Short mmCIF file of C-alpha atoms in Angstrom, two decimals:
data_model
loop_
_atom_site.label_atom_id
_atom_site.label_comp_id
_atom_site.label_asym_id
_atom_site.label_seq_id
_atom_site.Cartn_x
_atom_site.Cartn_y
_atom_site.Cartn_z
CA UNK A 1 21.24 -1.41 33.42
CA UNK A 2 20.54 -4.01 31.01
CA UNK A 3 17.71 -6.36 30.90
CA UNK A 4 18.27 -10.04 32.47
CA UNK A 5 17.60 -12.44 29.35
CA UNK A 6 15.30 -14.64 30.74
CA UNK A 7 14.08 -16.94 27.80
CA UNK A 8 16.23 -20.21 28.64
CA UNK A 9 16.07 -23.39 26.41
CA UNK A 10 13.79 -25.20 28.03
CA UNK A 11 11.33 -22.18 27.30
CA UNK A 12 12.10 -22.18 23.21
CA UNK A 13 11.37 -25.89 23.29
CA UNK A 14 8.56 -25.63 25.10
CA UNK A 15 7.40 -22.83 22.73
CA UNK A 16 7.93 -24.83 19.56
CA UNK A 17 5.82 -27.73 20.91
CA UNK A 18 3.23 -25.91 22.13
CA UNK A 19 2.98 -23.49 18.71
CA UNK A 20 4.26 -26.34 16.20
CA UNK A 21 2.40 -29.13 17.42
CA UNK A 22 -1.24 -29.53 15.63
CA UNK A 23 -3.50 -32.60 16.68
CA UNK A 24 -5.81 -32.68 13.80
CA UNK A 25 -2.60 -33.51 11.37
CA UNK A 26 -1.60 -36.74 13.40
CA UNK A 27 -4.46 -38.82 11.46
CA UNK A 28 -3.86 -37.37 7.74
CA UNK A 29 0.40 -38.01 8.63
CA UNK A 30 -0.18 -41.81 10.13
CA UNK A 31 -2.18 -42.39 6.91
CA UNK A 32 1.07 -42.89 4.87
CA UNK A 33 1.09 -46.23 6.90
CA UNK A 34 4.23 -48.01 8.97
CA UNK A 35 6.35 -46.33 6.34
CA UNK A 36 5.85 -42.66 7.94
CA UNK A 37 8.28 -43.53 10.69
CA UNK A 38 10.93 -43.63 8.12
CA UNK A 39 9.62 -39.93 6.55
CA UNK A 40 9.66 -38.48 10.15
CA UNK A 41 13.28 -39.19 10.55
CA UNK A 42 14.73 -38.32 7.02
CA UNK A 43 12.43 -34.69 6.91
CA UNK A 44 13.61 -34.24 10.37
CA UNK A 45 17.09 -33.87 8.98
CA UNK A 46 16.44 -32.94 5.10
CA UNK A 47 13.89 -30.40 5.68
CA UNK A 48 13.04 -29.27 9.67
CA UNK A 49 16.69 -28.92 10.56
CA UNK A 50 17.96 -26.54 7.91
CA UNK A 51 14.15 -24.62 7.97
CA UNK A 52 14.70 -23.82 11.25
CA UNK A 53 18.64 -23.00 11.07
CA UNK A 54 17.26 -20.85 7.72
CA UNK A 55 14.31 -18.98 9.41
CA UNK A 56 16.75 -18.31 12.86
CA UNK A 57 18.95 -16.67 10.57
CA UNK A 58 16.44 -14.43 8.80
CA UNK A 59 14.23 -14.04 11.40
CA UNK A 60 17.26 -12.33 13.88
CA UNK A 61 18.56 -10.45 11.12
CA UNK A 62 15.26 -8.91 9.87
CA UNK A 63 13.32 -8.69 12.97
CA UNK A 64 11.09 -6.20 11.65
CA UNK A 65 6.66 -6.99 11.85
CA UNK A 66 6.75 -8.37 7.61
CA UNK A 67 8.63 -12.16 8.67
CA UNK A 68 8.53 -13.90 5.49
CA UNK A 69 7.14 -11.41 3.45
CA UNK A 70 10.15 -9.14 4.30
CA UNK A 71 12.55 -11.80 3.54
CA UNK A 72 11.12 -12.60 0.24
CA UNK A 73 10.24 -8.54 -0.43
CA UNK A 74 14.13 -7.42 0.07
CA UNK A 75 15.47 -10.37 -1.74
CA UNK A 76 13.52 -10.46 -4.96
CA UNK A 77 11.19 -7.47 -5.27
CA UNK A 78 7.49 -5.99 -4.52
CA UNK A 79 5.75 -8.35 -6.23
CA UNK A 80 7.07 -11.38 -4.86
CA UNK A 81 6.71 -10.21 -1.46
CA UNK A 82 3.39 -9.78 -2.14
CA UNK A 83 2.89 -13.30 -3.18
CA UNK A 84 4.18 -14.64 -0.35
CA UNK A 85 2.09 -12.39 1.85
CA UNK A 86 -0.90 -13.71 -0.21
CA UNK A 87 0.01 -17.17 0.04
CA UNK A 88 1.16 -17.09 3.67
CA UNK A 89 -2.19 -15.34 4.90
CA UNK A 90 -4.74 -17.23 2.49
CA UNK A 91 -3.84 -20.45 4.15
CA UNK A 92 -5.62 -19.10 7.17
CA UNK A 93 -9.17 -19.03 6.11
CA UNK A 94 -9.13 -22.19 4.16
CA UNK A 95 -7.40 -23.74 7.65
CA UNK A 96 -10.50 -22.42 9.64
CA UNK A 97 -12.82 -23.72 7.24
CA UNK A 98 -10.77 -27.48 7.48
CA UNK A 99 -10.94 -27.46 11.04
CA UNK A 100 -14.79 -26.40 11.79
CA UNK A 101 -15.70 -29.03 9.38
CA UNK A 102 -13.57 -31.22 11.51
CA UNK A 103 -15.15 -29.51 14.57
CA UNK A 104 -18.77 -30.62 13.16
CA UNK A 105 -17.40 -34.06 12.08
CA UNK A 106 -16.03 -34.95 16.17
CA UNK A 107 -19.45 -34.06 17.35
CA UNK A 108 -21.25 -36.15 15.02
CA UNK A 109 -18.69 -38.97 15.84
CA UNK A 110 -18.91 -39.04 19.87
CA UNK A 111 -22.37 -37.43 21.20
CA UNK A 112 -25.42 -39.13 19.78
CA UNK A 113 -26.96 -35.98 18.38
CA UNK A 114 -26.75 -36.24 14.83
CA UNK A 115 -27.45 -32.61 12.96
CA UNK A 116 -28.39 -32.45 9.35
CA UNK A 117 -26.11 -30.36 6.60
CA UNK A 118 -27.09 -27.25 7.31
CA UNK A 119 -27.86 -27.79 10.74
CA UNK A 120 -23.85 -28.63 10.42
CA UNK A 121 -23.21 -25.23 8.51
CA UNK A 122 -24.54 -23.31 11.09
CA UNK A 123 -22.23 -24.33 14.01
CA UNK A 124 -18.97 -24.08 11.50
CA UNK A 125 -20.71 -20.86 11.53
CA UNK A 126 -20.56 -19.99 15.08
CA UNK A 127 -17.47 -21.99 15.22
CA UNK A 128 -16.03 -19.19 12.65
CA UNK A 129 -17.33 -16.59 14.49
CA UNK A 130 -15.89 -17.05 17.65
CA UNK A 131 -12.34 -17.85 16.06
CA UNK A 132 -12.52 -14.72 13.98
CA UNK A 133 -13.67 -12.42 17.67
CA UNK A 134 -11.14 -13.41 19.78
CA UNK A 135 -8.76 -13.52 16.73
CA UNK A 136 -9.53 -9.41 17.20
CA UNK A 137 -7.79 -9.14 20.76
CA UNK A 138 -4.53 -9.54 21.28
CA UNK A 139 -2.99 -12.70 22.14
CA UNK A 140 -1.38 -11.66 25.36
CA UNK A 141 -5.33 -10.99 26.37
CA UNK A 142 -5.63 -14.72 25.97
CA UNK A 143 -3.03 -16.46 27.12
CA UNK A 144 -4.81 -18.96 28.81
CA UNK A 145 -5.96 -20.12 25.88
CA UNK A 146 -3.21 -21.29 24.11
CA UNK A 147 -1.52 -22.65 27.94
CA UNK A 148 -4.54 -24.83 27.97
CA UNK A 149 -4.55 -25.91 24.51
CA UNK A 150 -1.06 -26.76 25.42
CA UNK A 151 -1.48 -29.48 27.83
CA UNK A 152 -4.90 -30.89 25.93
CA UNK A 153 -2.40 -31.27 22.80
CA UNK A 154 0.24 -32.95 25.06
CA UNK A 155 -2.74 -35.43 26.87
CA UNK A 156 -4.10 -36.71 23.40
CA UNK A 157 -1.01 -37.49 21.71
CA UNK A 158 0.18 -39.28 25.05
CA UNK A 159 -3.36 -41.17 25.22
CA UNK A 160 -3.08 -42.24 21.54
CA UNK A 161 0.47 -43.16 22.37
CA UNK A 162 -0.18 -45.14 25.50
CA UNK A 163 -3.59 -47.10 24.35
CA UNK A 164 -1.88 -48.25 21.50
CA UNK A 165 0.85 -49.86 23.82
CA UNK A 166 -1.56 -51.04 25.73
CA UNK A 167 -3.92 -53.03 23.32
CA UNK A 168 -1.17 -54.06 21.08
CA UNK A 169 0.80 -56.22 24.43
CA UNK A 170 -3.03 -57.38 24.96
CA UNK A 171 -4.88 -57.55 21.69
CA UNK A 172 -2.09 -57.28 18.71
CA UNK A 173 -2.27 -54.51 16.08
CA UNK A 174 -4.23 -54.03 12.93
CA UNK A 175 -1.19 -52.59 11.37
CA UNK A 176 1.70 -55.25 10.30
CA UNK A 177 4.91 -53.17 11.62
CA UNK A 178 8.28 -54.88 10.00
CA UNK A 179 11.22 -53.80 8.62
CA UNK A 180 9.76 -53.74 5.07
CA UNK A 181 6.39 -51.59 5.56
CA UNK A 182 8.33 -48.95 7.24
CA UNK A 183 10.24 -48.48 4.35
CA UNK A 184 9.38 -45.64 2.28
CA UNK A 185 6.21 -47.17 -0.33
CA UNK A 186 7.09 -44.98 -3.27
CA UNK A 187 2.83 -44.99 -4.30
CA UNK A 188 1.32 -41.53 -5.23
CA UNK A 189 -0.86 -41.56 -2.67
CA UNK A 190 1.92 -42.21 0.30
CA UNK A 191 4.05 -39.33 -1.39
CA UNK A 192 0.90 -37.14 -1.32
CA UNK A 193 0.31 -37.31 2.51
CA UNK A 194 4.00 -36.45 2.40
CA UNK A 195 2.86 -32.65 2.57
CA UNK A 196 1.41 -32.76 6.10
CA UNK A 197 4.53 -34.03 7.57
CA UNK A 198 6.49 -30.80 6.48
CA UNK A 199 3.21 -28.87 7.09
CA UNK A 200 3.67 -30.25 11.08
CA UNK A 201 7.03 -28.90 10.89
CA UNK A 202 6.51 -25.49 9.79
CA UNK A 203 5.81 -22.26 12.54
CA UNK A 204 9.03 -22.65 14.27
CA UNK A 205 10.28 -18.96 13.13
CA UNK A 206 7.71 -17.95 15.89
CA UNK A 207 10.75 -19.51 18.45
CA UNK A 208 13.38 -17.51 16.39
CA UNK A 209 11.87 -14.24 17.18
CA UNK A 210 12.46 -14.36 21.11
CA UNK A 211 16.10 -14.69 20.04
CA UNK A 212 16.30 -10.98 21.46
CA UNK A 213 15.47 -12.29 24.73
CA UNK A 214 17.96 -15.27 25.07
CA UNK A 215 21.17 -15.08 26.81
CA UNK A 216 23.05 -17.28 23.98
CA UNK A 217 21.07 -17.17 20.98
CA UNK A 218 24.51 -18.58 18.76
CA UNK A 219 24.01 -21.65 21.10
CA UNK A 220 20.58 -21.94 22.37
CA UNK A 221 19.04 -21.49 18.33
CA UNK A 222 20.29 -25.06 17.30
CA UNK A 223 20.04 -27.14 20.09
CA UNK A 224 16.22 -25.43 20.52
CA UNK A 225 15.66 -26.63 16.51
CA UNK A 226 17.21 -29.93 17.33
CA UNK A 227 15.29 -30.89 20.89
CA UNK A 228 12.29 -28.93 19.25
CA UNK A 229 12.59 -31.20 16.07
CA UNK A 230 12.89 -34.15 17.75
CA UNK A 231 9.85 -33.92 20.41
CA UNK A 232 7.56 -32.82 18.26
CA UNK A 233 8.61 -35.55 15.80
CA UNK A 234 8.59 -37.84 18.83
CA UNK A 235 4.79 -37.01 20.17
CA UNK A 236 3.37 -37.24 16.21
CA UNK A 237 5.53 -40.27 15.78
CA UNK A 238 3.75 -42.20 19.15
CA UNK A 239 -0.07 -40.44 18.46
CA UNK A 240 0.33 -42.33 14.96
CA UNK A 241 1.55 -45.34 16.40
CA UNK A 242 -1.62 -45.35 18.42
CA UNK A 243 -3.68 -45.23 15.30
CA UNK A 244 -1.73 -47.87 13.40
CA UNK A 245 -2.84 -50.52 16.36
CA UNK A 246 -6.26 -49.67 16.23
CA UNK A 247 -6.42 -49.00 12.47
CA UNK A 248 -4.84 -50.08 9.12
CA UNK A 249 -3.24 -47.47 7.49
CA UNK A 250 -5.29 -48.16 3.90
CA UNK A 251 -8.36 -47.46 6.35
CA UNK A 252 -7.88 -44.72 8.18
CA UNK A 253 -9.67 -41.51 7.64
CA UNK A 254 -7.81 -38.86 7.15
CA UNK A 255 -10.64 -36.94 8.92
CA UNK A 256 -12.60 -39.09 11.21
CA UNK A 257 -9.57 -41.30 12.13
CA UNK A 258 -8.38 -39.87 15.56
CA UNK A 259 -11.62 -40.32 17.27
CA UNK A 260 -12.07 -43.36 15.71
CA UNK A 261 -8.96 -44.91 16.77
CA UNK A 262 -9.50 -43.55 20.14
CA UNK A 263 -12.65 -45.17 20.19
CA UNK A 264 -11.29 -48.48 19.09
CA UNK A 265 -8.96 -48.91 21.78
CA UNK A 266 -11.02 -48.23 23.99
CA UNK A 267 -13.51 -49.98 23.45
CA UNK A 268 -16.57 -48.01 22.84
CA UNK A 269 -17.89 -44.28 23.97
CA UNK A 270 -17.82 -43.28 27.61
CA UNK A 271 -16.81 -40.61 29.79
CA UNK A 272 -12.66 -40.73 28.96
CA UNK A 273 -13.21 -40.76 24.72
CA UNK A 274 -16.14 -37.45 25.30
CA UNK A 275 -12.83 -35.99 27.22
CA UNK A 276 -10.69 -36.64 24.66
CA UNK A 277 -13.06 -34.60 22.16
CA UNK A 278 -13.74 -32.53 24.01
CA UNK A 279 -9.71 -31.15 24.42
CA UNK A 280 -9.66 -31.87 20.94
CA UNK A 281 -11.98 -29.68 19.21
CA UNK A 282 -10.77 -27.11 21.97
CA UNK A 283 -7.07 -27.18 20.46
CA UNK A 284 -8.97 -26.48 17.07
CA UNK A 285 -10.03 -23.15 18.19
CA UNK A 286 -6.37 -22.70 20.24
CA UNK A 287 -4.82 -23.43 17.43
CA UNK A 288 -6.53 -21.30 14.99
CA UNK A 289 -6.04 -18.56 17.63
CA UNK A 290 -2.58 -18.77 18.30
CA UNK A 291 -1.63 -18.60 14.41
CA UNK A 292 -3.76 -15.51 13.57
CA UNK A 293 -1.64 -12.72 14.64
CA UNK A 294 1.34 -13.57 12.76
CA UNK A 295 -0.20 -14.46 9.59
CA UNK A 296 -2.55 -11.13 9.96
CA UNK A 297 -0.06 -8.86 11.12
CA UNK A 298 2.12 -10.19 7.69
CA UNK A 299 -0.35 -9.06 5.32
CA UNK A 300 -1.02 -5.98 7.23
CA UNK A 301 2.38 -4.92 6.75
CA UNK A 302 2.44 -5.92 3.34
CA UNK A 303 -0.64 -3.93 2.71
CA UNK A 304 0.99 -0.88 4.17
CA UNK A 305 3.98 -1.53 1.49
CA UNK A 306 1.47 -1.51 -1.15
CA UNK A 307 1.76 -5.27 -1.97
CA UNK A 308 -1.56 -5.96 -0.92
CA UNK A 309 -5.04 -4.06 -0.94
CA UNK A 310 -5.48 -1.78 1.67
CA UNK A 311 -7.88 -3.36 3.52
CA UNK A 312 -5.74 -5.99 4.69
CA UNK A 313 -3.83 -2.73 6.66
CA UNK A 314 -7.34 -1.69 9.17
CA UNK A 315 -6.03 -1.82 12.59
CA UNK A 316 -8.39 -1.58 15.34
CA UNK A 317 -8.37 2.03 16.83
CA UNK A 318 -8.46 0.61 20.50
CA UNK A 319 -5.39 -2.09 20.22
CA UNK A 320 -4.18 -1.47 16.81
CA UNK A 321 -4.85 -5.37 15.86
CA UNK A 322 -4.90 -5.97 12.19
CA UNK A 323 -9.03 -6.49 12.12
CA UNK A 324 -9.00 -5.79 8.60
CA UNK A 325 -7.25 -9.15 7.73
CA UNK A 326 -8.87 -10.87 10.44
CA UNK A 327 -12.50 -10.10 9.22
CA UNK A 328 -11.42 -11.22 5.96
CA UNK A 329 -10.25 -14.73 7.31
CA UNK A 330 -13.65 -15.12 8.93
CA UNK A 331 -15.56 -14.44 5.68
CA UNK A 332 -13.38 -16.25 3.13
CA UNK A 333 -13.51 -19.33 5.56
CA UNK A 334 -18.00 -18.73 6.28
CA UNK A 335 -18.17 -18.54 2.51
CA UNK A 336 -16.15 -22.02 2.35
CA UNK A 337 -18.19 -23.79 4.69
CA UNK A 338 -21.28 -22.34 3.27
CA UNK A 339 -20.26 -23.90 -0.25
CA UNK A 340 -18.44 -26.85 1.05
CA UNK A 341 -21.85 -29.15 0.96
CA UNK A 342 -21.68 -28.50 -3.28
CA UNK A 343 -18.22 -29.48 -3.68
CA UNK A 344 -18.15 -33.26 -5.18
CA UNK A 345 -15.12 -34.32 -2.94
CA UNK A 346 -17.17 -36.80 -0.05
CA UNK A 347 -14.07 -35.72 2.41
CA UNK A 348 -14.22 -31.88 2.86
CA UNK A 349 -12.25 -31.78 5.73
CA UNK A 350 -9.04 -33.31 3.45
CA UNK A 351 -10.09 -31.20 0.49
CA UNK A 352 -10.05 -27.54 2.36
CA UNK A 353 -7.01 -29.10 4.66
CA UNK A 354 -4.93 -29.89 1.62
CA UNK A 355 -5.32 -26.74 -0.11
CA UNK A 356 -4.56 -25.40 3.07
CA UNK A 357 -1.07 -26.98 3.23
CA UNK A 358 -0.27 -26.50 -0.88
CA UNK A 359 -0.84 -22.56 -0.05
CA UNK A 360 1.57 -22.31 3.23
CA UNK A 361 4.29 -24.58 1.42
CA UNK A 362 3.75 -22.20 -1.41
CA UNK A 363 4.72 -19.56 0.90
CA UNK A 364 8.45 -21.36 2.11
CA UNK A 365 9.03 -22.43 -1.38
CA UNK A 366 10.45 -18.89 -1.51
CA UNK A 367 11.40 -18.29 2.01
CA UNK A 368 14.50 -20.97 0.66
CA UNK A 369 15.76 -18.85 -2.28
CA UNK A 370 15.50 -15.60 -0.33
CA UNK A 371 17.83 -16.65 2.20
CA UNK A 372 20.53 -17.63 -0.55
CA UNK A 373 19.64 -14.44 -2.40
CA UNK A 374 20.47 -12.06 0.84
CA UNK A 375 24.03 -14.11 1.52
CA UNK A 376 25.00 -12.85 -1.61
CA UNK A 377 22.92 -9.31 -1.99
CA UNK A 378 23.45 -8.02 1.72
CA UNK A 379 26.63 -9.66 2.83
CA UNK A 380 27.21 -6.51 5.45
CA UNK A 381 23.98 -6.72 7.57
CA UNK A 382 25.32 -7.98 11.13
CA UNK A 383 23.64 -11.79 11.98
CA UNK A 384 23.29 -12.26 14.96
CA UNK A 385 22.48 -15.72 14.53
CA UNK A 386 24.34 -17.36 11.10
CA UNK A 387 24.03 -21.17 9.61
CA UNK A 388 27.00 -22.48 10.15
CA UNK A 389 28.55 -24.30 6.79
CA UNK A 390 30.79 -23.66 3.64
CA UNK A 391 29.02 -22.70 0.40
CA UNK A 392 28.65 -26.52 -0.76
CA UNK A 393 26.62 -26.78 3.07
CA UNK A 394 24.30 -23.96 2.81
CA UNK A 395 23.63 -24.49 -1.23
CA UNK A 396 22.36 -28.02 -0.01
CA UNK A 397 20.55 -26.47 3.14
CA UNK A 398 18.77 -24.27 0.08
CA UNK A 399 17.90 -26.64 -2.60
CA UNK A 400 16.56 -29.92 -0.62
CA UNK A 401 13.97 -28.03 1.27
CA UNK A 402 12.80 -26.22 -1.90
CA UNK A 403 12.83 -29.79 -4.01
CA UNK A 404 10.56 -31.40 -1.32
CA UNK A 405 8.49 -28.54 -0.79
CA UNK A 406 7.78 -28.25 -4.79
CA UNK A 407 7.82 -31.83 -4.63
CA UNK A 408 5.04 -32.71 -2.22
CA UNK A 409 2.89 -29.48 -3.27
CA UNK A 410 2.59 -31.67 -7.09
CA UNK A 411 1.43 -34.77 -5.24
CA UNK A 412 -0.56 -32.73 -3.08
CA UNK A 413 -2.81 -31.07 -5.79
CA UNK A 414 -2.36 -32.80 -9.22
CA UNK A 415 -3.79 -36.35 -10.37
CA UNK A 416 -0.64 -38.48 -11.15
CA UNK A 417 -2.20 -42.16 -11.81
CA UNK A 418 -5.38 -41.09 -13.51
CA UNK A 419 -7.67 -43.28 -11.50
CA UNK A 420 -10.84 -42.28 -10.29
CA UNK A 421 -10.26 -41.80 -6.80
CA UNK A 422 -7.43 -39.44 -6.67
CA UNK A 423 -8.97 -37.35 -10.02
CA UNK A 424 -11.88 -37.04 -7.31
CA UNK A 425 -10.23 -36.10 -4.64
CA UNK A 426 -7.33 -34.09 -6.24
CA UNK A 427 -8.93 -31.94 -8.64
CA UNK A 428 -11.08 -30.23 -6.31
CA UNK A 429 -7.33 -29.21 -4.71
CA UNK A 430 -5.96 -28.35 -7.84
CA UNK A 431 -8.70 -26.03 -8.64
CA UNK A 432 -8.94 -24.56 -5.60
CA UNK A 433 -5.30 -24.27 -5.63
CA UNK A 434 -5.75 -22.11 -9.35
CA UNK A 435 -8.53 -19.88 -8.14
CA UNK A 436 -6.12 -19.31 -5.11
CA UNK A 437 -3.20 -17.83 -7.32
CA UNK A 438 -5.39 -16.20 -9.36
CA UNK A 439 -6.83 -14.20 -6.74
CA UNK A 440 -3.41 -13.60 -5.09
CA UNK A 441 -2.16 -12.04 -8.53
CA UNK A 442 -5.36 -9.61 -8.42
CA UNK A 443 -4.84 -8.22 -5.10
CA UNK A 444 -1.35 -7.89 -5.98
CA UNK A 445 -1.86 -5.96 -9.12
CA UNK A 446 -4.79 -4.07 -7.09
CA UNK A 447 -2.47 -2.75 -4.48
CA UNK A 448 0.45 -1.95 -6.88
CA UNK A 449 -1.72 0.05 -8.96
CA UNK A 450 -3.26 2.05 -5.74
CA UNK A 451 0.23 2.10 -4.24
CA UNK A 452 1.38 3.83 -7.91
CA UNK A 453 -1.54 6.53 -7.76
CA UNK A 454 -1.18 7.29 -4.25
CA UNK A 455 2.41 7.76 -4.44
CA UNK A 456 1.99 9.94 -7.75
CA UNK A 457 -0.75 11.98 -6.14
CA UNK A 458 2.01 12.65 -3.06
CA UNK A 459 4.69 13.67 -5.61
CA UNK A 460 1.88 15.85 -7.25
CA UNK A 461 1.64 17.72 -3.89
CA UNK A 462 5.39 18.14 -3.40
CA UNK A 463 5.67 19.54 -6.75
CA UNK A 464 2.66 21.98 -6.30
CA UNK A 465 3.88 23.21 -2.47
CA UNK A 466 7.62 23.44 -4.05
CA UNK A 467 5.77 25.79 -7.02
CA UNK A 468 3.77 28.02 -4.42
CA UNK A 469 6.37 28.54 -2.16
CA UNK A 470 9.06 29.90 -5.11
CA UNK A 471 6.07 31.73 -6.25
CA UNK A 472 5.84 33.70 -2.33
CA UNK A 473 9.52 34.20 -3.04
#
């Protein structure tokens, strides 16, 4: 007897909030100003909608453990599945070390303890630490975490959402909201913050693998990417809003600016704004948590292919989680924090965030080209979900998402206007972002050349039992 299919709609929607949905981006995003209302709707349609068409498609037709990696391995080789392994898992580590800066920075902001910089160091330390343990256990172990995280996501966007309301029918706004400042404001800087909107989109291939488990996945895919798209759009879209009334845009931290704005409209500190920050720096953790088996189980796979060292492929004897990768993340992102006090950029939190986002767009900037490539390469292989379009439809579906991705990864990282402020705050990203490839292309070459001797030494062994048994003949 076949299974009942049990994941409905309202479940993959749910899902894509709940895994797509990061609070920590809503300040960095409403920095673009009034004009980010306009970049939510046009990447809603230009990039989210054919990403998640794109990823349904590969996702249900390679279901196997590699995800991107496996799309990008079969459609243009070893090494460049490697690279997108690399780039796919290394945003992990420098995310963790973002968000326990951030974690340090809320404290400092709402409780009146104030810690020095090491003092600081030490609990993005333990912050690490606890991230990277649980990290070890599987997420089903968990669950509660991430249902929790969930609704404390859900109650600060609607708080931002709602005070801002509030105090701008009582008080006014700081932000001037017309017609002409939510235009797009073609500045470097405004294109540069660009990047965290499709950052805030990306995850949703997560949704694509329960496809399996829906009764209509033809049917239930789409309109999942569309109500998906549009809530999560919807709840950024209202948190920023929030922000804008108790903030101008050419103010706001990028950091600091959600409990700041929180604290503006209301007022001053008491018991609802220590709530607040308290459910936020617990989504930090949730967040970090429900991300790090899929990008660790990635670069395990792609470790056992030989694509990256072998260390990435140590699975835990007792629940075969990949503990190898996860370790790593945990020290990569310590040694971060532990450095982070040298770098010369004054907002850390930005700097690590940034490179953060560069490295996972990195990742999709050949996710695009790999779904083309297999169209033509692999026509055969049954889809059980397929973009609908003619080839004018899905070349266009290709090329957009790739232009913006490469587009908003150049503002992201490289000083365009030569002034002193964004050489400051860029070139730490752009260096970061070098050392990063650099690093990726070692492993890479590391693994191949392991993956080459191992698989020589096997054929070595073949050869030798084929001589001795023609010898016993």
């Amino acid at each position: 007897m076949e299974k009942e299919k049990k994941f409905r709609l309202f479940d993959a929607v749910l899902m894509a909030v709940v895994v797509v949905l990061v609070v920590e981006s809503v300040a960095p995003a409403a920095a673009i100003g009034p004009s980010q209302f306009f970049w939510w709707g046009a990447l809603l349609i230009l990039f989210f909608l054919p990403y998640g068409l794109i990823s349904a498609e590969l996702g249900t037709t390679y279901d196997g453990d590699g995800g991107i990696y496996d799309w990008v391995r079969q459609a243009f080789g070893k090494r460049w599945g490697g690279r997108a392994a690399w780039l796919y898992w290394i945003n992990f580590p420098i995310w963790m070390a973002s968000l326990a800066v951030l974690f340090t920075g809320v404290i400092g902001q709402v409780f009146p303890t104030h810690f020095g910089t090491w003092t600081n160091v030490v609990i993005q330390l333990v912050f690490i630490a606890i991230v990277t343990l649980i990290s070890c256990y599987p997420i089903a172990d968990s669950k509660w975490i991430l249902n929790l995280a969930a609704i404390a996501k859900v109650v600060i966007m609607l708080s931002l959402g709602i005070l801002g309301i509030y105090v701008a029918m009582t008080k006014g706004v700081a932000s001037n909201f017309t017609v002409k400042t939510m235009l797009p404001q073609m500045d470097v800087k405004s294109l540069g913050y660009i990047s965290v909107i499709l950052f805030n989109f990306l995850g949703f291939e997560v949704v694509t693998s329960m496809a399996s488990e829906m009764p209509n996945p033809k049917k239930q895919i789409p309109q999942a990417i569309i109500w998906g798209g549009i809530l999560i759009a919807v709840f950024y879209v209202f948190a920023a809003f929030g922000m804008g009334v108790a903030i101008p845009s050419d103010k706001l931290s990028t950091s600091s600016g959600l409990m700041e704005s929180i604290l503006l409209l209301i007022g001053g500190n008491n018991w609802f704004v220590i709530l607040i920050a308290i459910m936020f720096m617990y989504t930090l953790a949730a967040n970090l948590i429900s991300w790090s088996a899929g990008v660790n189980y990635v670069a395990s796979y792609a470790a056992k292919n030989h694509d990256l060292p072998a260390v990435f492929a140590i699975e835990s004897k007792k629940n075969g989680m990949p503990i190898g990768a996860t370790l790593l993340n945990g020290l990569i992102a310590a040694i971060l924090v532990v450095v982070s006090p040298l770098i010369p950029n004054q907002n850390i939190f930005w700097a690590f965030f940034s490179l953060n986002v560069v490295a996972l767009l990195g990742s999709y900037i050949l996710m695009f080209p790999s779904f083309s490539k297999l169209r033509k390469i692999d026509p055969k292989a049954e889809r059980p979900f397929k973009v609908p379009g003619n080839k004018f439809m899905i070349s266009l579906m290709t090329w957009i998402p790739v232009t913006l991705l490469v587009v908003t990864v150049i503002m992201s990282a490289v000083p365009l206007n030569g002034s002193a402020e964004e050489i400051n705050g860029k070139v730490p990203i752009l260096i970061g972002t070098i050392i990063t490839l650099i690093l990726g292309e070692i492993c890479i070459r590391i693994a191949e050349k392991h993956g080459d001797k191992k698989a020589h030494q096997e054929a070595s062994s073949h050869i030798e039992g084929h001589s001795e048994h023609a010898l016993e003949k």
